[in-house]
Amino acid sequence: MSFMQPSPVKYACSCGILNPINKLFFCRHCPKLRCGFCVCHEIESHFCSNCLENIPSSEARHKKNCCANCFDCPCCQHTLSARATTVPVVRKADESKDGGESGSDAAPSPKPSAMPTTKKMYYLSCLSCRWTTRDVGIPDQGVATGTWPDNECLYQVRFNTLMEYYQSVVLQEKQEKQEFMRRKAPKQHKFPSLTDRTGLTVSLIRRQIGWNDKSIPKTKPINITPAEASAEVEPLSEDIFTQPINLRNVTTVAQRHSQPADQPTAVNNLYPQRRSLWIKRSLRCRHCEHNLIKPEYHPTSIKYRIQLFASYHVPEVVMVRCEQPLQPGQTNAIFLKFTNPTMYDMTISILDAPPADAQVNMDAFMQGCRIKEEAITSSPLLKATGVTLTRQNSTREVTREVRDLANATIVPLDNEFVLSQRDDSKEFDEDVQAPIEEPKFIVWRKGNKVLMRLQFTPAAELQTGDEVTLGFYMQYTYVNTVSNTPDKKEPTTHALYSRLFIQAGEIAQGTAN
């Protein structure tokens, strides 16, 4: 199987989306498979992919999510490099001190001639398309970083005025809401309790007493002139229909979108753009709010502090081949390879329907892992002001059943089989394992890998070229090493199951009825 080809084996996520195992995550606290749509994405850090500089979130927001030192080429979007050059500079020398100190009778000494020197200057150049800042008339700078001018937008003043206006509107609405909540909340005590240890700020105490909040003065929105639509359009130049067009001087769509402020039509109006920042994100389970993926903070590190990939906890199923060409309505067999990625033995069963007691055990386990939401209402001031320090409610998970995608029926296995634990040292052992009695459906076993034979029958109404999809449930034992309660200090074993869909191939030509 090629690495670039899509995997024929897909797992059903808890939200009902099919994905290969390398795109799924596994939550150990509520043992379920999670995909990219049923997890919360959080930004850990901002950094520049060119200079690898970590930037705080507040500074990144202030700099409009752009790096202050790195620039992208406006023509080919590659990174610009600073180039040094020498420029001749004429420096005038000071007058001789002897002429000033001599007497009035003596003649003054002549001024020395100007002394030519060189000065190092810098300009930006693209190593891919040879574009430079000199092409658009940007002067060379004396410092390599931090002094390059930005192309200001013509409507920047208008944008700033609108931003200040809407900020004042939001501030006024917030003040009116706080004043309404203060008047609506009943007063339980005449005097506030200054010995309360709930971390109340001066603002909450002033609201409880009934005084105005000095930290946020009342403001009114500023008045701005509304925009007026005009039917007047600038006339086209006279030579637009007679002058031949040179496509090398006209910007492309990608070049115009890289500068959305002015969107220049000529290549000589392109300016270097600051490089956009990259982020490192962490993934959190929507139900139990535990971290599934948490990377290292430093941008040069590719390691993870927390990495709960599904391929580390769930048995991996790989399709090897089909025993015979696929024919509708005729029994066939498929060879599947199972791999145990954990350090504990697994007991696996192949079923055509979910086990009856699996959902009951899952609900009991989820009840023990559920996070209790307790509101901190010990302070009478918090009750009066309507402030409740509660934990944010976890997002309710909407379970969606996977539609009947399978068009073939499998023959469930007679009994279960055991996958040995993962042991990397066994691959280098020369000891030959003693033969053991295996079930009939197991072809071979080596370490933590097992190749098994599964029988199935495609639907009789399939035609030539139709894709045959197998669907079954895989029940396996999972050893949970996370202690969810203080009583449980030892690992516990749970019976979990996953729904798999395998694309066995297409109906062979000339065999369909």
CSV table of N, CA and C in Angstrom, one decimal, residues 309-431:
chain,number,residue,atom,x,y,z
A,309,PHE,N,-2.7,10.1,20.4
A,309,PHE,CA,-3.1,9.6,19.1
A,309,PHE,C,-3.8,8.3,19.2
A,310,ALA,N,-4.7,8.0,18.3
A,310,ALA,CA,-5.5,6.8,18.3
A,310,ALA,C,-4.6,5.6,18.0
A,311,SER,N,-3.5,5.8,17.2
A,311,SER,CA,-2.6,4.7,16.8
A,311,SER,C,-1.8,4.2,17.9
A,312,TYR,N,-1.8,4.9,19.1
A,312,TYR,CA,-1.1,4.5,20.3
A,312,TYR,C,-1.9,3.7,21.3
A,313,HIS,N,-3.2,3.7,21.0
A,313,HIS,CA,-4.1,3.1,22.0
A,313,HIS,C,-5.1,2.1,21.4
A,314,VAL,N,-5.4,2.2,20.1
A,314,VAL,CA,-6.5,1.4,19.5
A,314,VAL,C,-5.8,0.5,18.5
A,315,PRO,N,-6.2,-0.8,18.4
A,315,PRO,CA,-5.6,-1.7,17.5
A,315,PRO,C,-5.7,-1.2,16.1
A,316,GLU,N,-4.6,-1.3,15.4
A,316,GLU,CA,-4.5,-0.9,14.0
A,316,GLU,C,-4.9,-2.1,13.1
A,317,VAL,N,-5.8,-1.8,12.1
A,317,VAL,CA,-6.2,-2.8,11.2
A,317,VAL,C,-5.7,-2.4,9.8
A,318,VAL,N,-5.1,-3.3,9.1
A,318,VAL,CA,-4.5,-3.1,7.8
A,318,VAL,C,-5.1,-4.2,6.9
A,319,MET,N,-5.6,-3.7,5.7
A,319,MET,CA,-6.1,-4.7,4.7
A,319,MET,C,-4.9,-5.2,3.9
A,320,VAL,N,-4.8,-6.5,3.8
A,320,VAL,CA,-3.7,-7.1,3.0
A,320,VAL,C,-4.2,-7.4,1.6
A,321,ARG,N,-5.2,-8.3,1.4
A,321,ARG,CA,-5.7,-8.6,0.1
A,321,ARG,C,-7.0,-9.4,0.3
A,322,CYS,N,-7.6,-9.6,-0.9
A,322,CYS,CA,-8.8,-10.5,-0.9
A,322,CYS,C,-8.4,-11.8,-1.5
A,323,GLU,N,-9.0,-12.9,-1.0
A,323,GLU,CA,-8.6,-14.2,-1.4
A,323,GLU,C,-9.0,-14.5,-2.9
A,324,GLN,N,-10.1,-14.0,-3.4
A,324,GLN,CA,-10.5,-14.2,-4.8
A,324,GLN,C,-11.1,-12.9,-5.4
A,325,PRO,N,-11.2,-12.9,-6.7
A,325,PRO,CA,-11.9,-11.7,-7.3
A,325,PRO,C,-13.3,-11.5,-6.7
A,326,LEU,N,-13.7,-10.3,-6.6
A,326,LEU,CA,-15.0,-10.0,-6.0
A,326,LEU,C,-16.1,-10.3,-6.9
A,327,GLN,N,-17.1,-11.1,-6.5
A,327,GLN,CA,-18.2,-11.4,-7.3
A,327,GLN,C,-19.5,-11.2,-6.4
A,328,PRO,N,-20.5,-10.6,-7.0
A,328,PRO,CA,-21.7,-10.3,-6.2
A,328,PRO,C,-22.4,-11.6,-5.8
A,329,GLY,N,-22.8,-11.7,-4.5
A,329,GLY,CA,-23.5,-12.9,-4.0
A,329,GLY,C,-22.7,-14.1,-3.7
A,330,GLN,N,-21.4,-14.1,-3.9
A,330,GLN,CA,-20.6,-15.2,-3.7
A,330,GLN,C,-19.6,-15.0,-2.5
A,331,THR,N,-19.5,-16.0,-1.7
A,331,THR,CA,-18.6,-15.9,-0.5
A,331,THR,C,-17.2,-15.7,-0.9
A,332,ASN,N,-16.6,-14.8,-0.1
A,332,ASN,CA,-15.2,-14.5,-0.4
A,332,ASN,C,-14.5,-14.3,1.0
A,333,ALA,N,-13.2,-14.1,1.0
A,333,ALA,CA,-12.5,-13.9,2.2
A,333,ALA,C,-11.5,-12.8,2.1
A,334,ILE,N,-11.2,-12.1,3.1
A,334,ILE,CA,-10.3,-11.0,3.1
A,334,ILE,C,-9.3,-11.2,4.3
A,335,PHE,N,-8.0,-10.8,4.0
A,335,PHE,CA,-7.0,-11.0,5.0
A,335,PHE,C,-6.7,-9.6,5.7
A,336,LEU,N,-6.8,-9.6,7.0
A,336,LEU,CA,-6.6,-8.4,7.8
A,336,LEU,C,-5.4,-8.6,8.8
A,337,LYS,N,-4.6,-7.6,8.9
A,337,LYS,CA,-3.5,-7.6,9.9
A,337,LYS,C,-3.8,-6.7,11.0
A,338,PHE,N,-3.8,-7.3,12.3
A,338,PHE,CA,-4.1,-6.5,13.5
A,338,PHE,C,-2.8,-6.3,14.2
A,339,THR,N,-2.6,-5.1,14.8
A,339,THR,CA,-1.4,-4.7,15.5
A,339,THR,C,-1.8,-4.1,16.8
A,340,ASN,N,-1.1,-4.6,17.9
A,340,ASN,CA,-1.4,-4.1,19.2
A,340,ASN,C,-0.3,-3.0,19.6
A,341,PRO,N,-0.7,-1.7,19.7
A,341,PRO,CA,0.3,-0.7,20.0
A,341,PRO,C,0.6,-0.5,21.5
A,342,THR,N,-0.1,-1.1,22.4
A,342,THR,CA,0.0,-0.9,23.8
A,342,THR,C,0.9,-1.9,24.5
A,343,MET,N,1.2,-1.6,25.7
A,343,MET,CA,2.1,-2.5,26.5
A,343,MET,C,1.3,-3.6,27.3
A,344,TYR,N,0.1,-3.8,26.9
A,344,TYR,CA,-0.8,-4.8,27.6
A,344,TYR,C,-1.4,-5.7,26.5
A,345,ASP,N,-1.7,-6.9,26.9
A,345,ASP,CA,-2.4,-7.8,26.0
A,345,ASP,C,-3.8,-7.4,25.7
A,346,MET,N,-4.3,-7.6,24.5
A,346,MET,CA,-5.6,-7.2,24.1
A,346,MET,C,-6.4,-8.5,23.7
A,347,THR,N,-7.6,-8.5,24.0
A,347,THR,CA,-8.6,-9.6,23.6
A,347,THR,C,-9.5,-9.0,22.6
A,348,ILE,N,-9.5,-9.4,21.3
A,348,ILE,CA,-10.3,-8.8,20.3
A,348,ILE,C,-11.4,-9.8,19.8
A,349,SER,N,-12.5,-9.2,19.5
A,349,SER,CA,-13.7,-10.0,18.9
A,349,SER,C,-14.2,-9.2,17.7
A,350,ILE,N,-14.6,-9.9,16.7
A,350,ILE,CA,-15.2,-9.3,15.5
A,350,ILE,C,-16.6,-9.7,15.5
A,351,LEU,N,-17.5,-8.6,15.5
A,351,LEU,CA,-18.9,-8.8,15.6
A,351,LEU,C,-19.6,-8.1,14.5
A,352,ASP,N,-20.8,-8.5,14.1
A,352,ASP,CA,-21.6,-7.8,13.1
A,352,ASP,C,-22.6,-6.8,13.7
A,353,ALA,N,-22.7,-6.8,15.1
A,353,ALA,CA,-23.6,-5.8,15.8
A,353,ALA,C,-22.9,-5.4,17.1
A,354,PRO,N,-23.2,-4.3,17.6
A,354,PRO,CA,-22.6,-3.8,18.8
A,354,PRO,C,-23.0,-4.7,20.0
A,355,PRO,N,-22.1,-5.0,20.9
A,355,PRO,CA,-22.4,-5.8,22.1
A,355,PRO,C,-23.5,-5.2,22.9
A,356,ALA,N,-24.3,-6.0,23.6
A,356,ALA,CA,-25.4,-5.4,24.4
A,356,ALA,C,-25.0,-4.7,25.6
A,357,ASP,N,-24.0,-5.3,26.3
A,357,ASP,CA,-23.5,-4.7,27.6
A,357,ASP,C,-22.5,-3.6,27.4
A,358,ALA,N,-22.0,-3.3,26.2
A,358,ALA,CA,-21.0,-2.3,26.0
A,358,ALA,C,-21.4,-0.9,26.4
A,359,GLN,N,-22.7,-0.6,26.0
A,359,GLN,CA,-23.2,0.8,26.2
A,359,GLN,C,-23.4,1.0,27.7
A,360,VAL,N,-23.8,-0.1,28.4
A,360,VAL,CA,-24.0,0.0,29.9
A,360,VAL,C,-22.7,0.3,30.6
A,361,ASN,N,-21.7,-0.5,30.2
A,361,ASN,CA,-20.4,-0.3,30.9
A,361,ASN,C,-19.8,1.1,30.5
A,362,MET,N,-20.1,1.6,29.3
A,362,MET,CA,-19.6,2.9,28.9
A,362,MET,C,-20.2,4.0,29.7
A,363,ASP,N,-21.6,3.9,29.9
A,363,ASP,CA,-22.3,4.9,30.7
A,363,ASP,C,-21.8,4.9,32.1
A,364,ALA,N,-21.6,3.8,32.7
A,364,ALA,CA,-21.1,3.7,34.1
A,364,ALA,C,-19.7,4.3,34.2
A,365,PHE,N,-18.8,4.1,33.2
A,365,PHE,CA,-17.5,4.6,33.3
A,365,PHE,C,-17.5,6.1,33.1
A,366,MET,N,-18.4,6.6,32.2
A,366,MET,CA,-18.5,8.1,31.9
A,366,MET,C,-19.1,8.8,33.1
A,367,GLN,N,-19.9,8.1,33.9
A,367,GLN,CA,-20.5,8.7,35.1
A,367,GLN,C,-19.4,9.0,36.1
A,368,GLY,N,-18.4,8.1,36.2
A,368,GLY,CA,-17.3,8.3,37.2
A,368,GLY,C,-16.3,9.3,36.7
A,369,CYS,N,-16.3,9.6,35.4
A,369,CYS,CA,-15.3,10.5,34.9
A,369,CYS,C,-15.9,11.9,34.7
A,370,ARG,N,-17.2,12.0,34.9
A,370,ARG,CA,-17.9,13.3,34.7
A,370,ARG,C,-17.4,14.4,35.6
A,371,ILE,N,-17.2,15.6,35.1
A,371,ILE,CA,-16.7,16.7,35.9
A,371,ILE,C,-17.9,17.4,36.6
A,372,LYS,N,-17.8,17.5,37.9
A,372,LYS,CA,-18.8,18.2,38.6
A,372,LYS,C,-18.7,19.7,38.5
A,373,GLU,N,-19.8,20.3,38.2
A,373,GLU,CA,-19.9,21.8,38.0
A,373,GLU,C,-20.4,22.4,39.3
A,374,GLU,N,-19.6,23.0,40.1
A,374,GLU,CA,-20.0,23.5,41.3
A,374,GLU,C,-19.7,25.0,41.3
A,375,ALA,N,-20.8,25.8,41.6
A,375,ALA,CA,-20.7,27.3,41.6
A,375,ALA,C,-20.2,27.7,43.0
A,376,ILE,N,-19.3,28.7,42.9
A,376,ILE,CA,-18.7,29.3,44.1
A,376,ILE,C,-19.6,30.5,44.5
A,377,THR,N,-20.5,30.3,45.5
A,377,THR,CA,-21.4,31.3,45.9
A,377,THR,C,-21.3,31.6,47.4
A,378,SER,N,-20.1,31.4,47.9
A,378,SER,CA,-20.0,31.6,49.3
A,378,SER,C,-20.0,33.1,49.7
A,379,SER,N,-19.8,34.0,48.8
A,379,SER,CA,-19.8,35.4,49.1
A,379,SER,C,-21.2,36.0,48.9
A,380,PRO,N,-21.7,36.8,49.8
A,380,PRO,CA,-23.0,37.5,49.6
A,380,PRO,C,-22.8,38.6,48.5
A,381,LEU,N,-21.6,39.1,48.4
A,381,LEU,CA,-21.4,40.2,47.4
A,381,LEU,C,-21.6,39.6,46.0
A,382,LEU,N,-21.1,38.3,45.8
A,382,LEU,CA,-21.2,37.7,44.5
A,382,LEU,C,-22.7,37.4,44.1
A,383,LYS,N,-23.4,37.0,45.2
A,383,LYS,CA,-24.8,36.7,44.9
A,383,LYS,C,-25.6,38.0,44.6
A,384,ALA,N,-25.3,39.1,45.2
A,384,ALA,CA,-26.0,40.4,45.0
A,384,ALA,C,-25.7,40.9,43.6
A,385,THR,N,-24.4,40.8,43.2
A,385,THR,CA,-24.1,41.3,41.9
A,385,THR,C,-24.4,40.4,40.7
A,386,GLY,N,-24.8,39.2,41.0
A,386,GLY,CA,-25.1,38.2,40.0
A,386,GLY,C,-23.9,37.6,39.3
A,387,VAL,N,-22.7,37.6,40.0
A,387,VAL,CA,-21.5,37.0,39.5
A,387,VAL,C,-21.4,35.6,40.0
A,388,THR,N,-21.2,34.6,39.2
A,388,THR,CA,-21.1,33.2,39.6
A,388,THR,C,-19.8,32.6,39.0
A,389,LEU,N,-18.9,32.2,39.8
A,389,LEU,CA,-17.7,31.6,39.4
A,389,LEU,C,-17.9,30.1,39.1
A,390,THR,N,-18.5,29.8,38.0
A,390,THR,CA,-18.8,28.4,37.7
A,390,THR,C,-17.8,27.9,36.6
A,391,ARG,N,-17.6,26.6,36.6
A,391,ARG,CA,-16.8,26.1,35.5
A,391,ARG,C,-17.6,26.0,34.2
A,392,GLN,N,-17.0,26.3,33.1
A,392,GLN,CA,-17.7,26.4,31.9
A,392,GLN,C,-18.3,25.0,31.5
A,393,ASN,N,-19.5,25.0,31.2
A,393,ASN,CA,-20.2,23.7,30.8
A,393,ASN,C,-19.5,23.1,29.6
A,394,SER,N,-19.3,21.8,29.7
A,394,SER,CA,-18.7,21.1,28.5
A,394,SER,C,-19.7,21.1,27.4
A,395,THR,N,-19.2,21.1,26.2
A,395,THR,CA,-20.1,21.1,25.0
A,395,THR,C,-20.8,19.8,24.9
A,396,ARG,N,-22.1,19.8,24.7
A,396,ARG,CA,-22.9,18.6,24.6
A,396,ARG,C,-22.5,17.9,23.2
A,397,GLU,N,-22.2,16.7,23.3
A,397,GLU,CA,-21.8,15.9,22.1
A,397,GLU,C,-23.1,15.4,21.5
A,398,VAL,N,-23.3,15.7,20.2
A,398,VAL,CA,-24.4,15.2,19.4
A,398,VAL,C,-23.9,14.0,18.7
A,399,THR,N,-24.4,12.8,19.1
A,399,THR,CA,-24.1,11.5,18.5
A,399,THR,C,-24.9,11.3,17.2
A,400,ARG,N,-24.2,11.1,16.2
A,400,ARG,CA,-24.8,10.8,14.9
A,400,ARG,C,-24.4,9.4,14.4
A,401,GLU,N,-25.5,8.7,14.1
A,401,GLU,CA,-25.3,7.3,13.7
A,401,GLU,C,-24.7,7.3,12.3
A,402,VAL,N,-23.8,6.3,12.1
A,402,VAL,CA,-23.2,6.2,10.8
A,402,VAL,C,-24.2,5.5,9.9
A,403,ARG,N,-24.5,6.0,8.7
A,403,ARG,CA,-25.4,5.4,7.8
A,403,ARG,C,-24.9,4.0,7.3
A,404,ASP,N,-25.8,3.3,6.8
A,404,ASP,CA,-25.5,1.9,6.3
A,404,ASP,C,-24.7,2.1,5.0
A,405,LEU,N,-23.3,2.1,5.2
A,405,LEU,CA,-22.4,2.2,4.1
A,405,LEU,C,-22.0,0.9,3.6
A,406,ALA,N,-22.1,-0.2,4.4
A,406,ALA,CA,-21.7,-1.5,4.0
A,406,ALA,C,-22.7,-2.2,3.1
A,407,ASN,N,-22.1,-2.8,2.0
A,407,ASN,CA,-22.9,-3.5,1.1
A,407,ASN,C,-22.5,-5.0,1.0
A,408,ALA,N,-21.9,-5.5,2.1
A,408,ALA,CA,-21.5,-6.9,2.2
A,408,ALA,C,-21.7,-7.3,3.6
A,409,THR,N,-22.1,-8.6,3.8
A,409,THR,CA,-22.3,-9.2,5.1
A,409,THR,C,-21.1,-10.0,5.5
A,410,ILE,N,-20.7,-9.9,6.7
A,410,ILE,CA,-19.5,-10.7,7.2
A,410,ILE,C,-20.0,-11.9,8.0
A,411,VAL,N,-19.1,-12.8,8.2
A,411,VAL,CA,-19.4,-14.0,9.0
A,411,VAL,C,-18.6,-13.8,10.3
A,412,PRO,N,-19.4,-13.5,11.4
A,412,PRO,CA,-18.7,-13.3,12.7
A,412,PRO,C,-17.8,-14.4,13.1
A,413,LEU,N,-16.7,-14.1,13.8
A,413,LEU,CA,-15.8,-15.2,14.3
A,413,LEU,C,-16.4,-16.0,15.4
A,414,ASP,N,-16.0,-17.2,15.4
A,414,ASP,CA,-16.6,-18.1,16.4
A,414,ASP,C,-16.1,-17.8,17.8
A,415,ASN,N,-14.9,-17.4,18.0
A,415,ASN,CA,-14.4,-17.0,19.3
A,415,ASN,C,-13.4,-15.9,19.2
A,416,GLU,N,-13.0,-15.4,20.3
A,416,GLU,CA,-12.1,-14.2,20.3
A,416,GLU,C,-10.6,-14.7,20.3
A,417,PHE,N,-9.7,-13.7,20.0
A,417,PHE,CA,-8.3,-14.0,20.0
A,417,PHE,C,-7.5,-13.0,20.7
A,418,VAL,N,-6.3,-13.3,21.1
A,418,VAL,CA,-5.5,-12.4,21.9
A,418,VAL,C,-4.4,-11.8,21.1
A,419,LEU,N,-4.2,-10.5,21.2
A,419,LEU,CA,-3.0,-9.8,20.6
A,419,LEU,C,-2.0,-9.6,21.7
A,420,SER,N,-0.8,-10.1,21.5
A,420,SER,CA,0.3,-9.9,22.5
A,420,SER,C,0.7,-8.4,22.6
A,421,GLN,N,1.3,-8.1,23.7
A,421,GLN,CA,1.7,-6.7,24.0
A,421,GLN,C,2.9,-6.4,23.1
A,422,ARG,N,3.1,-5.1,23.0
A,422,ARG,CA,4.2,-4.6,22.1
A,422,ARG,C,5.5,-4.7,22.9
A,423,ASP,N,6.5,-5.3,22.2
A,423,ASP,CA,7.8,-5.5,22.8
A,423,ASP,C,8.8,-5.4,21.7
A,424,ASP,N,9.4,-4.2,21.6
A,424,ASP,CA,10.4,-3.9,20.5
A,424,ASP,C,11.6,-4.8,20.6
A,425,SER,N,12.0,-5.3,21.8
A,425,SER,CA,13.2,-6.1,21.9
A,425,SER,C,13.0,-7.5,21.3
A,426,LYS,N,11.7,-8.0,21.1
A,426,LYS,CA,11.5,-9.3,20.6
A,426,LYS,C,11.9,-9.4,19.1
A,427,GLU,N,12.0,-8.3,18.4
A,427,GLU,CA,12.3,-8.3,17.0
A,427,GLU,C,13.8,-8.7,16.8
A,428,PHE,N,14.6,-8.5,17.8
A,428,PHE,CA,16.0,-8.8,17.7
A,428,PHE,C,16.4,-10.2,18.4
A,429,ASP,N,15.4,-10.8,19.0
A,429,ASP,CA,15.7,-12.1,19.7
A,429,ASP,C,15.8,-13.2,18.6
A,430,GLU,N,16.7,-14.1,18.9
A,430,GLU,CA,16.9,-15.3,18.0
A,430,GLU,C,16.2,-16.5,18.4
A,431,ASP,N,15.5,-16.5,19.6
A,431,ASP,CA,14.8,-17.6,20.0
A,431,ASP,C,13.6,-17.8,19.2
